[in-house]
CSV table of N, CA and C in Angstrom, one decimal:
chain,number,residue,atom,x,y,z
A,1,MET,N,0.8,-1.2,0.0
A,1,MET,CA,0.0,0.0,0.0
A,1,MET,C,0.9,1.2,0.0
A,2,ALA,N,0.5,2.2,-0.8
A,2,ALA,CA,1.3,3.4,-0.9
A,2,ALA,C,1.1,4.3,0.3
A,3,HIS,N,2.2,4.9,0.8
A,3,HIS,CA,2.1,5.8,1.9
A,3,HIS,C,1.7,7.2,1.4
A,4,ARG,N,0.9,7.8,2.2
A,4,ARG,CA,0.5,9.2,1.8
A,4,ARG,C,1.5,10.1,2.4
A,5,THR,N,2.0,11.0,1.6
A,5,THR,CA,2.9,12.0,2.1
A,5,THR,C,2.1,13.3,2.5
A,6,PRO,N,2.5,13.9,3.6
A,6,PRO,CA,1.8,15.1,4.1
A,6,PRO,C,2.1,16.2,3.2
A,7,PRO,N,1.2,17.2,3.0
A,7,PRO,CA,1.5,18.3,2.2
A,7,PRO,C,2.7,19.1,2.8
A,8,PRO,N,3.5,19.8,1.9
A,8,PRO,CA,4.6,20.6,2.4
A,8,PRO,C,4.1,21.7,3.2
A,9,PRO,N,4.8,22.1,4.3
A,9,PRO,CA,4.3,23.2,5.1
A,9,PRO,C,4.4,24.5,4.3
A,10,ARG,N,3.5,25.4,4.7
A,10,ARG,CA,3.4,26.7,4.0
A,10,ARG,C,4.6,27.6,4.4
A,11,ILE,N,5.4,28.0,3.5
A,11,ILE,CA,6.6,28.8,3.8
A,11,ILE,C,6.1,30.3,4.1
A,12,CYS,N,6.7,30.9,5.1
A,12,CYS,CA,6.4,32.2,5.5
A,12,CYS,C,6.8,33.2,4.4
A,13,PRO,N,5.8,34.0,3.9
A,13,PRO,CA,6.1,34.9,2.8
A,13,PRO,C,7.0,36.1,3.3
A,14,ALA,N,7.1,36.4,4.5
A,14,ALA,CA,7.9,37.5,5.0
A,14,ALA,C,9.4,37.1,5.0
A,15,CYS,N,9.8,35.9,5.3
A,15,CYS,CA,11.2,35.5,5.5
A,15,CYS,C,11.6,34.4,4.5
A,16,ASP,N,10.7,33.9,3.7
A,16,ASP,CA,10.9,32.8,2.7
A,16,ASP,C,11.5,31.6,3.4
A,17,GLY,N,11.1,31.3,4.6
A,17,GLY,CA,11.6,30.1,5.3
A,17,GLY,C,12.8,30.2,6.1
A,18,PHE,N,13.6,31.4,5.9
A,18,PHE,CA,14.8,31.6,6.7
A,18,PHE,C,14.4,32.4,7.9
A,19,ALA,N,13.9,31.8,8.9
A,19,ALA,CA,13.2,32.4,10.0
A,19,ALA,C,14.2,33.1,11.0
A,20,SER,N,15.4,32.6,11.1
A,20,SER,CA,16.4,33.2,12.0
A,20,SER,C,17.7,33.6,11.3
A,21,ALA,N,18.3,34.6,11.8
A,21,ALA,CA,19.5,35.1,11.2
A,21,ALA,C,20.5,35.5,12.3
A,22,ALA,N,21.7,35.2,12.1
A,22,ALA,CA,22.8,35.7,13.0
A,22,ALA,C,23.3,37.0,12.5
A,23,ILE,N,23.3,38.0,13.3
A,23,ILE,CA,23.7,39.3,12.9
A,23,ILE,C,25.0,39.7,13.7
A,24,THR,N,26.0,40.1,13.0
A,24,THR,CA,27.2,40.5,13.8
A,24,THR,C,27.1,41.9,14.3
A,25,LEU,N,27.6,42.2,15.5
A,25,LEU,CA,27.5,43.5,16.1
A,25,LEU,C,28.7,44.3,15.8
A,26,GLY,N,29.7,43.7,15.1
A,26,GLY,CA,30.9,44.4,14.8
A,26,GLY,C,31.9,44.2,16.0
A,27,GLY,N,33.1,44.0,15.7
A,27,GLY,CA,34.1,43.9,16.7
A,27,GLY,C,34.1,42.4,17.3
A,28,ARG,N,35.0,42.2,18.2
A,28,ARG,CA,35.2,40.9,18.8
A,28,ARG,C,35.2,41.0,20.3
A,29,ASP,N,34.9,39.9,20.9
A,29,ASP,CA,35.0,39.9,22.4
A,29,ASP,C,36.4,39.6,22.8
A,30,SER,N,36.6,39.4,24.1
A,30,SER,CA,38.0,39.3,24.7
A,30,SER,C,38.6,38.0,24.2
A,31,ARG,N,37.9,37.0,23.8
A,31,ARG,CA,38.4,35.7,23.4
A,31,ARG,C,38.7,35.7,21.9
A,32,GLY,N,38.3,36.7,21.2
A,32,GLY,CA,38.5,36.8,19.7
A,32,GLY,C,37.3,36.3,18.9
A,33,CYS,N,36.2,36.0,19.5
A,33,CYS,CA,35.0,35.6,18.8
A,33,CYS,C,34.2,36.8,18.3
A,34,LEU,N,33.5,36.6,17.2
A,34,LEU,CA,32.6,37.7,16.7
A,34,LEU,C,31.4,37.8,17.7
A,35,ARG,N,31.0,39.0,18.0
A,35,ARG,CA,29.8,39.2,18.8
A,35,ARG,C,28.6,39.1,17.8
A,36,THR,N,27.6,38.2,18.1
A,36,THR,CA,26.5,38.1,17.2
A,36,THR,C,25.2,38.1,18.1
A,37,ILE,N,24.1,38.4,17.5
A,37,ILE,CA,22.8,38.3,18.1
A,37,ILE,C,21.9,37.5,17.1
A,38,THR,N,20.9,36.8,17.5
A,38,THR,CA,20.0,36.1,16.7
A,38,THR,C,18.7,36.9,16.5
A,39,ALA,N,18.3,37.1,15.3
A,39,ALA,CA,17.1,37.8,15.0
A,39,ALA,C,16.1,36.9,14.4
A,40,HIS,N,14.9,36.9,14.9
A,40,HIS,CA,13.8,36.0,14.4
A,40,HIS,C,12.8,36.8,13.6
A,41,CYS,N,12.2,36.2,12.6
A,41,CYS,CA,11.2,36.8,11.8
A,41,CYS,C,9.9,37.2,12.7
A,42,PRO,N,9.5,38.4,12.6
A,42,PRO,CA,8.3,38.8,13.5
A,42,PRO,C,7.0,38.2,13.0
A,43,ALA,N,7.0,37.9,11.7
A,43,ALA,CA,5.7,37.3,11.2
A,43,ALA,C,5.4,35.9,11.6
A,44,CYS,N,6.5,35.1,11.6
A,44,CYS,CA,6.3,33.7,12.0
A,44,CYS,C,6.9,33.3,13.3
A,45,GLN,N,7.5,34.2,14.0
A,45,GLN,CA,8.1,34.0,15.3
A,45,GLN,C,9.2,33.0,15.3
A,46,GLY,N,9.9,32.9,14.2
A,46,GLY,CA,11.1,32.1,14.0
A,46,GLY,C,10.8,30.6,13.6
A,47,THR,N,9.6,30.3,13.2
A,47,THR,CA,9.3,28.9,12.8
A,47,THR,C,9.6,28.7,11.3
A,48,GLY,N,9.4,29.7,10.5
A,48,GLY,CA,9.7,29.6,9.0
A,48,GLY,C,8.4,29.2,8.3
A,49,THR,N,7.3,28.9,9.0
A,49,THR,CA,6.1,28.5,8.3
A,49,THR,C,5.0,29.5,8.6
A,50,ALA,N,4.1,29.7,7.6
A,50,ALA,CA,3.0,30.6,7.8
A,50,ALA,C,1.8,29.9,8.4
A,51,THR,N,1.0,30.6,9.1
A,51,THR,CA,-0.2,30.0,9.7
A,51,THR,C,-1.3,29.9,8.6
A,52,VAL,N,-2.1,28.9,8.6
A,52,VAL,CA,-3.1,28.7,7.6
A,52,VAL,C,-4.4,29.4,8.1
A,53,ARG,N,-4.9,30.3,7.3
A,53,ARG,CA,-6.1,31.0,7.6
A,53,ARG,C,-7.3,30.1,7.3
A,54,ARG,N,-8.2,30.1,8.2
A,54,ARG,CA,-9.4,29.3,7.9
A,54,ARG,C,-10.4,30.0,7.0
A,55,PHE,N,-10.5,31.3,7.1
A,55,PHE,CA,-11.4,32.1,6.3
A,55,PHE,C,-10.6,33.1,5.5
A,56,PRO,N,-11.0,33.4,4.3
A,56,PRO,CA,-10.3,34.4,3.5
A,56,PRO,C,-10.5,35.8,4.1
A,57,GLU,N,-9.6,36.7,3.7
A,57,GLU,CA,-9.7,38.0,4.2
A,57,GLU,C,-11.1,38.7,3.8
A,58,GLY,N,-11.7,39.3,4.8
A,58,GLY,CA,-13.0,40.0,4.5
A,58,GLY,C,-14.2,39.1,4.7
A,59,ALA,N,-14.0,37.8,4.9
A,59,ALA,CA,-15.1,36.9,5.0
A,59,ALA,C,-15.5,36.9,6.5
A,60,ARG,N,-16.8,36.7,6.7
A,60,ARG,CA,-17.3,36.6,8.1
A,60,ARG,C,-17.4,35.2,8.6
A,61,ALA,N,-17.1,35.0,9.8
A,61,ALA,CA,-17.2,33.6,10.4
A,61,ALA,C,-18.6,33.3,10.9
């Protein structure tokens, strides 16, 4: 019997699936490592997938 494959997750349109990014702050710390922070996509909160809307925009529930 063939296995059913789940549909691919919806990729977030704001970040195109790249939900987190390491951003350098410039300079190095005392050990010589680059100082970085992690920034997450505000639209998907760092998951990379978009939420599925049950109702189209403008429709009443």
